[in-house]
XYZ file of C-alpha atoms in Angstrom:
624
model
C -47.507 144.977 166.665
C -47.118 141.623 165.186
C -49.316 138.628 166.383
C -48.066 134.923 165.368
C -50.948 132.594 166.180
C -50.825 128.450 167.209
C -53.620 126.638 166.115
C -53.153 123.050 168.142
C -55.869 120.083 168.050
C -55.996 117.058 170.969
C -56.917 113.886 170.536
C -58.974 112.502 173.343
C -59.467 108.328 173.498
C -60.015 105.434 175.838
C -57.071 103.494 174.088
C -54.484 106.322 174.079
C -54.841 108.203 177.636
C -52.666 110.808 178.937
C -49.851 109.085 181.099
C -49.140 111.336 184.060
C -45.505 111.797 185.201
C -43.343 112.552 188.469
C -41.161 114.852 186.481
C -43.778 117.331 185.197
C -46.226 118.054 187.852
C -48.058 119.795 185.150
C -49.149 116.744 183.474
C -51.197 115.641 186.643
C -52.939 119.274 186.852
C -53.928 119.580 182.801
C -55.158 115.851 182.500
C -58.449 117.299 184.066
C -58.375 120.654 181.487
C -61.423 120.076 178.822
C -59.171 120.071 175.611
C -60.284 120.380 171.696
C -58.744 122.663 169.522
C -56.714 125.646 171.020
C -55.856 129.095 169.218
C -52.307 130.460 171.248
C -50.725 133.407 170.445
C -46.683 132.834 170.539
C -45.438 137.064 170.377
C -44.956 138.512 172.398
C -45.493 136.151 175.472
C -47.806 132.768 175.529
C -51.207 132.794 176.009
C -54.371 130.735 175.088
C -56.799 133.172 172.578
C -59.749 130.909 172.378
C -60.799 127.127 172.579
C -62.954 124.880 170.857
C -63.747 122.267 173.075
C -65.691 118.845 172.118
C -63.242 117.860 169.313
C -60.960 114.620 169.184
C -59.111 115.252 165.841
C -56.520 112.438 164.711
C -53.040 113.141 163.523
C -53.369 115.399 159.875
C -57.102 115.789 160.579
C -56.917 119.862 161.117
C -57.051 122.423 158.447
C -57.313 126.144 159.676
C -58.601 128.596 156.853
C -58.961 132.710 157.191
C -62.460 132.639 159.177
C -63.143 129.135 160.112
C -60.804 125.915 161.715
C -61.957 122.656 160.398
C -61.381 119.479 162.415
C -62.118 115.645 162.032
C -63.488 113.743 164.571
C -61.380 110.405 165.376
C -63.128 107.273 163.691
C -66.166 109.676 162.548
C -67.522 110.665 159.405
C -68.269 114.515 160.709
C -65.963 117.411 160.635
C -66.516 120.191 163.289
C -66.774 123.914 161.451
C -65.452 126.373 164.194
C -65.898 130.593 163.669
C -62.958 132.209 163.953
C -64.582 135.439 164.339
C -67.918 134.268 166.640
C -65.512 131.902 168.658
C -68.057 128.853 168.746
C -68.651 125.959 166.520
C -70.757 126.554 163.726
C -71.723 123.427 162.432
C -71.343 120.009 162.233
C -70.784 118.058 158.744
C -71.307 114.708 157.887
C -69.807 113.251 155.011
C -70.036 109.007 153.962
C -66.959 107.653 155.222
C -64.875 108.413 158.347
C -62.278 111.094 157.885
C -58.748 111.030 158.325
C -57.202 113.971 156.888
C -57.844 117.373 156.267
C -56.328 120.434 153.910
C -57.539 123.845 152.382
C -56.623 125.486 149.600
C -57.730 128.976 148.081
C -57.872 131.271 151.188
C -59.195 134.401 149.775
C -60.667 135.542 152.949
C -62.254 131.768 153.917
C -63.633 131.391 150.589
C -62.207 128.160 149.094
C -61.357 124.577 149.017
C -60.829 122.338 151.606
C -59.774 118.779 150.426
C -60.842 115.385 152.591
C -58.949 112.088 152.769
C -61.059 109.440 153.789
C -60.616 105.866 155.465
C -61.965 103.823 152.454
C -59.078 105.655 149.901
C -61.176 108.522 148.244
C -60.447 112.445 148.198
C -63.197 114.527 148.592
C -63.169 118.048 147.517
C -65.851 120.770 149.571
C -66.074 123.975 148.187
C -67.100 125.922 151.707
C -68.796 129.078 150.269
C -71.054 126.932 147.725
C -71.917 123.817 149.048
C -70.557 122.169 145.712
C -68.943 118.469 146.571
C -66.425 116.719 144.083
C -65.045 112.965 144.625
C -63.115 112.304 141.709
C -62.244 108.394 140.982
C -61.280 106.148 143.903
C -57.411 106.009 143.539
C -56.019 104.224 146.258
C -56.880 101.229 148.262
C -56.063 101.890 151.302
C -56.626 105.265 153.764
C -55.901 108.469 152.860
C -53.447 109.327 156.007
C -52.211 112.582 154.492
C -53.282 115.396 152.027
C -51.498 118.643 150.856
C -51.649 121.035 148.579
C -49.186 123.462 146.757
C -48.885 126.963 147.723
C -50.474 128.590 144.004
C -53.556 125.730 144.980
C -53.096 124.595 141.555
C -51.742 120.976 143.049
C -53.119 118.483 145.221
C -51.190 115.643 146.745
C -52.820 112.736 148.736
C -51.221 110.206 150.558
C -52.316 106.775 151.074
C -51.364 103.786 153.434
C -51.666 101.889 150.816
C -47.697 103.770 150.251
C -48.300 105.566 146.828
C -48.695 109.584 146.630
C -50.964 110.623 143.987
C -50.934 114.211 142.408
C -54.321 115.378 141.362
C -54.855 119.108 139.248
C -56.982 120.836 141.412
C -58.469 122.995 139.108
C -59.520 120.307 136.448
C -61.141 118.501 139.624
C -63.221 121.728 140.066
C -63.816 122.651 136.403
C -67.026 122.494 135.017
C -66.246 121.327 131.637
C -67.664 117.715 130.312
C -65.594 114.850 131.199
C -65.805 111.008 132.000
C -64.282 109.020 134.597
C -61.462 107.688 131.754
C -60.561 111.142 131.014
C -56.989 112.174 132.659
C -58.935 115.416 134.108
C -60.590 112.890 136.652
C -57.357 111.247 137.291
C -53.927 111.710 139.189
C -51.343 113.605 137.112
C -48.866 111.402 138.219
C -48.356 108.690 141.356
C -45.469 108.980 143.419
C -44.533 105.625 144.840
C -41.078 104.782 145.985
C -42.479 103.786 149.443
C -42.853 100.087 151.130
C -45.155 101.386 154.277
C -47.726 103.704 155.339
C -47.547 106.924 154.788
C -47.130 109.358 157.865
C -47.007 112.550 157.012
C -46.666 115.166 153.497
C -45.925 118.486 152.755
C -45.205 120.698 149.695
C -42.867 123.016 150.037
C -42.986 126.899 149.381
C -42.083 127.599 145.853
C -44.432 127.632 142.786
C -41.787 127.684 140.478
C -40.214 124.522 138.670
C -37.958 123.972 142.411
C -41.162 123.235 143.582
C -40.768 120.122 146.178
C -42.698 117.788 148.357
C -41.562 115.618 151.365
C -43.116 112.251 152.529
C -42.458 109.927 155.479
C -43.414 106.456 155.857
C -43.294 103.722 158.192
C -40.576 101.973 155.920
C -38.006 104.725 158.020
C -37.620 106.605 154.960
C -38.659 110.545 153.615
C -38.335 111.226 150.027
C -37.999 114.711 147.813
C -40.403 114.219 144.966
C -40.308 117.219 142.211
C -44.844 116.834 142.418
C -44.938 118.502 138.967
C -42.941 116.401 137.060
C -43.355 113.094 139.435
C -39.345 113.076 139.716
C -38.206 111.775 142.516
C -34.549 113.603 143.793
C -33.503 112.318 146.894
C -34.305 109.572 149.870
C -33.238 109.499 152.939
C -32.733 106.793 155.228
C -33.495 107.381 159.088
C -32.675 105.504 162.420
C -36.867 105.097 163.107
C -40.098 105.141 161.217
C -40.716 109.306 160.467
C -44.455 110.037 162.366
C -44.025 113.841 161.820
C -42.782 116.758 159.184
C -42.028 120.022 158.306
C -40.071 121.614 155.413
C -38.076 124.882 156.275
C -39.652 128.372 155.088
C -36.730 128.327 152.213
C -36.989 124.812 151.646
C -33.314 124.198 152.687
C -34.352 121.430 155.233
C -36.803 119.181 156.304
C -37.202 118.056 159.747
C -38.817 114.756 161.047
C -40.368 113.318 164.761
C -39.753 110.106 165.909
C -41.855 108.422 168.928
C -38.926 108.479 171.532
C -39.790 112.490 171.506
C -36.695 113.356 169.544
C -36.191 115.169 166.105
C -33.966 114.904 163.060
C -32.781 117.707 160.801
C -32.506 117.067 157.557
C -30.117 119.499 155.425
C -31.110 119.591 151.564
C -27.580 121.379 150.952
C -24.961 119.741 153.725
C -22.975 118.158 151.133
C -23.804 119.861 148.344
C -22.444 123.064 146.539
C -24.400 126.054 146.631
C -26.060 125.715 143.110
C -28.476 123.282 144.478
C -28.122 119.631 142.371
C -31.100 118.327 144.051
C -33.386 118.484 140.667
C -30.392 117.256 138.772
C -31.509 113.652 137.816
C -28.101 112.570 136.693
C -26.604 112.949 139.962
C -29.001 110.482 142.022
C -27.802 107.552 144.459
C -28.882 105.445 146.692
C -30.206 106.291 150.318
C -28.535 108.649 152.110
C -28.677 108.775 155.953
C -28.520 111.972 157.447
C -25.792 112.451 159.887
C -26.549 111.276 164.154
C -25.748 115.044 165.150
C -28.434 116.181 163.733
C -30.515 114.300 165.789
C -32.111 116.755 168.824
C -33.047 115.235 171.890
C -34.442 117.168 174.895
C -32.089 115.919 177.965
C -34.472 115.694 180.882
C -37.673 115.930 179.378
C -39.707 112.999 178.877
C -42.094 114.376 175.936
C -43.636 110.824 174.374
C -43.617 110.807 171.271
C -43.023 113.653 168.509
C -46.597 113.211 166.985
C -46.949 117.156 165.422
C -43.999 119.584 164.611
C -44.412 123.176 162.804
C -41.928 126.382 162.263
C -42.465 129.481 163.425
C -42.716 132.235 160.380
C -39.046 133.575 160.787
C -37.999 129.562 160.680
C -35.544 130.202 163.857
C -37.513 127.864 166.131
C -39.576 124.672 165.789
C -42.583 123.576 167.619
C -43.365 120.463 168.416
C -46.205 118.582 170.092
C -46.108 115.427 172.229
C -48.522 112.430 172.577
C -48.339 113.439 176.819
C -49.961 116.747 176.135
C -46.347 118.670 175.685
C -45.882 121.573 173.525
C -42.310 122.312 173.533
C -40.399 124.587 171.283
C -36.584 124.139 170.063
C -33.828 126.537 168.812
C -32.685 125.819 165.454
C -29.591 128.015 165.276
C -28.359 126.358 168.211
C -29.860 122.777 167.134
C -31.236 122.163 170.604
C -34.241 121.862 173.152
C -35.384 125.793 174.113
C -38.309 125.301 176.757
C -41.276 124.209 177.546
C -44.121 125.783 176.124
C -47.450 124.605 178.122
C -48.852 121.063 178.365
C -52.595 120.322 177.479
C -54.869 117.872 178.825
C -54.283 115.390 175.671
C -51.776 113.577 173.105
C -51.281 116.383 171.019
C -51.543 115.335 167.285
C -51.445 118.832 164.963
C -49.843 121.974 165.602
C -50.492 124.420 162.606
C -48.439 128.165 162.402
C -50.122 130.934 160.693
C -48.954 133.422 159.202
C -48.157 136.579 160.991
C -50.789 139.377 161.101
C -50.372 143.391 161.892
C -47.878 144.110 159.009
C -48.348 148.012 158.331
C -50.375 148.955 154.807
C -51.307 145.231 154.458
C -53.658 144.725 152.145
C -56.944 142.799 153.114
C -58.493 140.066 151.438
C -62.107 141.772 149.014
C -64.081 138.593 150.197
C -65.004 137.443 153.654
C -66.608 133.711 154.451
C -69.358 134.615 157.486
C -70.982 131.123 157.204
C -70.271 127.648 155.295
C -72.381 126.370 153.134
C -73.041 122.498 153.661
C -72.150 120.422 150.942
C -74.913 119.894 148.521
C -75.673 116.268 146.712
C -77.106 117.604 143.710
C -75.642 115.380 140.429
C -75.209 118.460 138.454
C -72.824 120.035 141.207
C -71.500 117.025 143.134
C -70.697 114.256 140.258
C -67.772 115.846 138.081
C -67.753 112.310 135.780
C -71.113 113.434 134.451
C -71.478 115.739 131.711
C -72.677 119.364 131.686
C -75.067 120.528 128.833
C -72.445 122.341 126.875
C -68.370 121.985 128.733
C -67.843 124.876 131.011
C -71.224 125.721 131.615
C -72.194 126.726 135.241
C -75.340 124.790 136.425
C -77.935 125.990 137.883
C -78.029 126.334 141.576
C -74.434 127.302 141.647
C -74.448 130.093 143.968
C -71.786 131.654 145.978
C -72.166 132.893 149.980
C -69.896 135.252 151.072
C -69.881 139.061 151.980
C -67.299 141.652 150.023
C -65.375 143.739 152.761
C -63.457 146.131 150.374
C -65.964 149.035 149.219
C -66.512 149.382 145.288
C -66.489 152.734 144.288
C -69.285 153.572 142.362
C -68.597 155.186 138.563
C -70.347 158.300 137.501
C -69.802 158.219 133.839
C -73.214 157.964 131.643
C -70.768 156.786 128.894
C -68.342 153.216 128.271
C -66.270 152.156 125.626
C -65.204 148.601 125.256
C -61.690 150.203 127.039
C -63.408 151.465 130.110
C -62.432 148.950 133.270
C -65.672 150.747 135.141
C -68.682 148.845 132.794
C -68.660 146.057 135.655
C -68.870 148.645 138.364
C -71.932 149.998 136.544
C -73.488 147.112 136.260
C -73.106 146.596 139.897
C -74.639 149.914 140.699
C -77.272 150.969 138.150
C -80.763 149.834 137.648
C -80.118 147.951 134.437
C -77.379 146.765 132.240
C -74.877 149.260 130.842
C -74.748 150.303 127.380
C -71.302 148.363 126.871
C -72.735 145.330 127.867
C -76.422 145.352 125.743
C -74.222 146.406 122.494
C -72.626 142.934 122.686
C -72.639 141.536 118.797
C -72.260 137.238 118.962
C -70.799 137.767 115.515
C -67.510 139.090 116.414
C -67.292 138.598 120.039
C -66.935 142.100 120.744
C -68.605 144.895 122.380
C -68.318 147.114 119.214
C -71.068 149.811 118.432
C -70.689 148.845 114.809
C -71.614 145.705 114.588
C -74.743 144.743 112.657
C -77.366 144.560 115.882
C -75.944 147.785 116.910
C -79.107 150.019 116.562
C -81.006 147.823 117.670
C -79.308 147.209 120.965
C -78.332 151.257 121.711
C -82.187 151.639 121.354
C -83.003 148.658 123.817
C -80.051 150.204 126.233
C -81.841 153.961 126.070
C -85.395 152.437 126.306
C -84.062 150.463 129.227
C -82.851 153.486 131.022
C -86.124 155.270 130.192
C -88.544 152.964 131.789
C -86.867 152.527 134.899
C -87.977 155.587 136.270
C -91.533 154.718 134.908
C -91.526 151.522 136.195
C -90.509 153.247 139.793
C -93.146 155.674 139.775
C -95.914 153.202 138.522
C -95.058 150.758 141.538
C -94.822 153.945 143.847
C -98.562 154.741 142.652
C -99.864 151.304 142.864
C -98.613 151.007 146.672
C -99.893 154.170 147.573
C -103.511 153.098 146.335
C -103.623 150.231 148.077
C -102.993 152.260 150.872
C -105.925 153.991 150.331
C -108.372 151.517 149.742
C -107.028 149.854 152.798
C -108.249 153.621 154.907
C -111.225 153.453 153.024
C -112.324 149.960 154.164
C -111.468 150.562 158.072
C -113.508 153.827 157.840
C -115.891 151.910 156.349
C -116.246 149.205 158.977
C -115.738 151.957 161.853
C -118.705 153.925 160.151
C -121.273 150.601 159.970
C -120.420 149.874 163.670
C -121.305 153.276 164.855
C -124.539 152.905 162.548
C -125.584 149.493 164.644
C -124.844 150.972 167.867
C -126.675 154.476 167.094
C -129.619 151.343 165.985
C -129.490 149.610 169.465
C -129.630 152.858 171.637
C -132.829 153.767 170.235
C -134.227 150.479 170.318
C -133.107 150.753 173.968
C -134.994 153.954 174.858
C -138.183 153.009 173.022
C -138.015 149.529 175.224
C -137.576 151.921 178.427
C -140.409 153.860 176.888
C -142.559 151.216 177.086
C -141.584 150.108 180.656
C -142.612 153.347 182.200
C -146.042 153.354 179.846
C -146.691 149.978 181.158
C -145.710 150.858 185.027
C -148.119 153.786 184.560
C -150.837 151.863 183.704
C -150.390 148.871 186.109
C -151.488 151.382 188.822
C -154.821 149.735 188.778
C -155.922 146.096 190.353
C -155.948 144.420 186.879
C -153.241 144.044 185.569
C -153.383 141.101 183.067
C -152.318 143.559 180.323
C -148.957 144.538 181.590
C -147.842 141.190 179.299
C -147.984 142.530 176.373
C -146.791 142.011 172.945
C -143.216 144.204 173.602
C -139.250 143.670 173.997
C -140.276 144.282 177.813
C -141.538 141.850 180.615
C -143.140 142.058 183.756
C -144.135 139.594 186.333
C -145.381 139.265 189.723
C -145.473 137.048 192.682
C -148.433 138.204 194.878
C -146.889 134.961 197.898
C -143.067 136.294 198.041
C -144.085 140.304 197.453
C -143.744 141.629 193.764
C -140.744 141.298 191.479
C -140.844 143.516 188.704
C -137.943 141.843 185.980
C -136.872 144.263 182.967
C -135.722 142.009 179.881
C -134.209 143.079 176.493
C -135.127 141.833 173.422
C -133.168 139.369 170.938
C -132.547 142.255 168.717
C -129.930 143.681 171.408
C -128.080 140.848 172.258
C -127.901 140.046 168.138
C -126.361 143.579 168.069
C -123.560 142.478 170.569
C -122.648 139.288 168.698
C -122.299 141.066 165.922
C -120.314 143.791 167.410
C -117.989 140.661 169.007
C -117.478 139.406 165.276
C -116.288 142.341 163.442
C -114.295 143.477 166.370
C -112.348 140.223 165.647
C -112.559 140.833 162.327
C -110.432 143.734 162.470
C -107.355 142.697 164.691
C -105.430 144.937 162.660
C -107.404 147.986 164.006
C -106.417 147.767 167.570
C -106.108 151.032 168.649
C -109.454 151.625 167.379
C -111.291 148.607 169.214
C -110.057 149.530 172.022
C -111.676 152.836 172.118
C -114.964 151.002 170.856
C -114.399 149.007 173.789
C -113.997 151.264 176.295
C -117.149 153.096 174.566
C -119.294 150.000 175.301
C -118.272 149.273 178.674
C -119.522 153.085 179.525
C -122.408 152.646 177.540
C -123.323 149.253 179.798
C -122.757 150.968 182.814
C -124.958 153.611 182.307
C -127.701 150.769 181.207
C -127.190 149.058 184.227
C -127.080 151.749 186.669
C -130.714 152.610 184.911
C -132.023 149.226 185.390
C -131.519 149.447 189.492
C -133.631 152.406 189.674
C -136.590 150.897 187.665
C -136.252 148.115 189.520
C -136.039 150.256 193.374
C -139.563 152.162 191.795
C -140.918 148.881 190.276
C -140.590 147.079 193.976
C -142.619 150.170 195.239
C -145.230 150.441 192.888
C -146.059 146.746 192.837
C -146.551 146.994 197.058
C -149.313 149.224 195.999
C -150.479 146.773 193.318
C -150.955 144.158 196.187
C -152.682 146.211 198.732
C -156.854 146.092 198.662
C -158.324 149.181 197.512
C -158.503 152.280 200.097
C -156.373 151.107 202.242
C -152.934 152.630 202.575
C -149.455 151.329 203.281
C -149.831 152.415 206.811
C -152.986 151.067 207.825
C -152.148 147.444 206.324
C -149.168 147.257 209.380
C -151.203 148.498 211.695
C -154.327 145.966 211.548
């Protein structure tokens, strides 16, 4: 099934609020809505596919690409990057004037151009999928209210309110060849300027051939034809008001125009003219002509404001138009009236852009796909075009492009290229080094010819290339795997000395309990001055309070433990390890402890004895 999306942007500001009206009840109920930038699908009914909100975008301030919508901020110098495909903004990018109109060229799947007018009179141009920034030579003096560019992307046309049109050649602004700021590469092909006001609006029309037209409207209350590749200007039209909108017709046959009493005017290219079209016939020019009052459409009953935005469908049969009280309203061009009321919005609406249809059967899909923009970059070897490369047509350094291939590359199985074979770039995108066909390159000819004078000595460099890579795999394989190793080796190493130190402090342990029990033993008798000795083990007593018998370790224990504390932090990559040393030491302190209670229960009873007078007993002592 088809799908026709409606990409529409709002402009929200203290000076220009949305007037509420008795007619529309609507009006009241949407001034509330939080508006921005709206995605609607037309087919097969109405309905609102996703919203960006937090945007106030001016009239010609919206450019829509294949993954991302782009909209300037009223009296900013930011433009809002919105994912088509996350549905969310994606970034924010500032720029060093305020903005005031937007286009993209190049949509190859998001990857391209798009093209700023700002409010002190320069272009900019921001390649999305590099980063790269161009801003040719200021031009005009004035704002740039209005940029297009042709459908081939090979022609960009700003619009000033200074009244001049200038046509730049986009790809000599984005060329990497050495120029100056006096070369014409830098400059505008050709200025269009037939205008005495502002300009309002600009569009290029749909052929790529030498028919190839462009429409402007100006505050003067004129539009003029202008043949952009030759600068020729064919016709001008004279209109009731000042012209605040366009559109051209999908087969450039008409041109319609808004006005701000909310009506439109058709323009017909061939009303009064045979069917071999004259209009690029330079011999046949006049003055103004002024279209006729029929053509005029007004919407009895409907009080719209002012026709700021108007757009075709893809078919051409119906226009859409948006209003500065929030209307969207759509009109029927075969019967050259008002058709209904599409929704209203919470805002003046100020662009309404149609894309083109998707869900055509075996369409093809575009190889490249733009997932993220890249910010523009400052650097003076990408940015500054009037400054000269080291050699023309070098790419600097740093030039890099972002962007992810969605059609699969099949990958070649031939060992074997000839300078006819399409499939040496697929090898090169697939094999560990360079094909043949490429290494065999001679500089004397320009060729890829096997017979060429460094011949040999290339084919040998191409076979010794495809020889080492497996060496060089295996080496790197061997080198990893040792290092694996030695990394074992060191752990068991450390696990090894740790069970060597505790082994160490076990038996100092049991030799310091031997020496508790010889020294209990011998403390049977009345003097006792000797149970101090010279050992890792203590004992005193208090003859006034009864007899305390304390058990002490030495240093050399507790030393053990520090340095059991340090190498278990140490090795924080051996957790599971520790933790089993861990849970080893905490048994091992138990069963110390649990010891130390029961020397101390037989301590407390031998040192009774050691305070009672000789040949008396326990008993007798309570008794007397």
């Amino acid at each position: 099934m088809l799908t026709e999306l409606l990409v529409t942007s709002t402009l929200r500001s203290n000076d220009q609020p949305l007037q509420k009206t008795s007619e529309n009840a609507a009006s009241a109920s949407a001034a509330s809505r939080p508006t921005g930038v709206l995605m609607h699908q037309l087919h097969p009914s109405h309905s609102v596919q996703s919203s960006f909100k937090k945007s106030s975008t001016p009239a010609n301030g919206l450019a829509v690409s294949a993954s991302h919508v782009f909209a300037a901020q009223a009296d900013k110098a930011v433009v809002h990057v919105y994912s088509r495909d996350r549905g969310h903004q994606e970034a924010t990018v500032p720029f060093q004037e305020r903005i005031r109109s937007l286009a993209f060229a190049g949509d190859e799947g998001g990857v391209g151009v798009l093209a700023v007018g700002t409010e002190e009179g320069r272009v900019i141009l921001w390649e999305v999928a590099t980063g790269r920034q161009i801003s040719p030579a200021q031009s005009h003096v004035l704002a740039v209210t209005a940029v297009a560019v042709s459908p081939d992307g090979c022609y960009l046309l700003s619009g000033s309110a200074d009244g001049n049109v200038h046509v730049w050649c986009l790809p000599s602004l984005l060329s990497f060849s050495s120029h100056t700021a006096e070369d014409p590469a830098s400059s505008p092909l050709h200025t269009l300027s037939n205008h005495r006001g502002a300009i309002t609006a600009l569009r290029t029309g749909h052929s790529v051939s030498h028919a190839a037209i462009a429409v402007t409207a100006a505050k003067d209350s004129t539009c003029v034809v202008w043949n952009y590749r030759t600068g020729d200007l064919l016709r001008t039209f004279l209109l009731p008001h000042a012209p605040i909108s366009l559109t051209i017709d999908p087969c450039d046959r008409a041109f319609y125009t808004g006005f701000d009493d909310g009506s439109v005017q058709l323009v017909d290219l061939f009303a009064s003219q045979p069917l071999h079209h004259p209009l690029h016939q330079l011999a046949g020019q006049s003055g103004p002509i002024q279209p006729p009052s029929a053509d005029r459409w007004v919407a009895a009953g409907q009080d719209l404001g002012p026709t700021s935005t108007l757009a075709l469908v893809y078919e051409g049969n119906y226009l859409v138009s948006g209003h500065g009280r929030g209307d969207l309203a759509m009109w029927d061009v075969s019967s050259r009236k008002f058709s209904r009321h599409i929704t209203t919005l919470g805002a003046p609406v100020t662009n309404v852009l149609v894309l083109p249809p998707t869900g055509f059967p075996n369409a093809s899909s575009p190889t490249l796909h733009l997932d993220h923009v890249v910010k523009p970059r400052f650097e003076p070897g990408l940015a500054d075009p009037t400054k000269a490369y080291p050699s023309s047509g070098t790419v600097p350094v740093g030039y890099y492009i972002r962007c992810q291939m969605t059609a699969s590359v099949p990958i070649t199985t031939t060992t074997t290229t000839t300078e006819d074979d399409p499939s040496v770039f697929l090898q090169a995108l697939h094999r560990p080094g360079l094909p043949s066909a490429l290494l065999t390159y001679d500089p004397t000819d320009g060729t890829t010819s096997r017979s060429g004078p460094n011949a040999p000595a290339l084919q040998a460099a191409a076979v010794a290339s495809s020889e080492a890579s497996p060496k060089l795999k295996k080496l790197i394989s061997t080198r990893l795997e040792a290092a694996r190793n030695l990394k074992r080796a060191r752990a068991l190493a450390h696990k090894e000395a740790r069970l060597v130190r505790k082994a160490a402090a076990l038996k100092t342990l049991e030799r310091a309990l031997a020496k508790q029990k010889a020294n209990i033993e011998r403390g049977m008798s009345p003097d006792h001055s000797s149970l101090n000795g010279d050992s890792d083990v203590s004992i005193s007593s208090e003859s006034e309070s009864g007899s305390d018998i304390i058990l002490g370790l030495g240093e050399g224990e507790e030393d053990s433990d520090e340095e059991e504390e340090e190498e278990e932090e140490e090795e924080e990559e051996e957790e599971e390890e520790e933790e089993e040393e861990e849970d080893g030491e905490k048994g091992e302190e138990g069963t110390a402890k649990d010891g130390r209670e029961e020397q101390e229960q037989e301590q407390e009873q031998d040192a009774m004895i050691l305070d009672t007078p000789s040949g008396l007993k326990k008993d007798d002592i309570t008794h007397s």
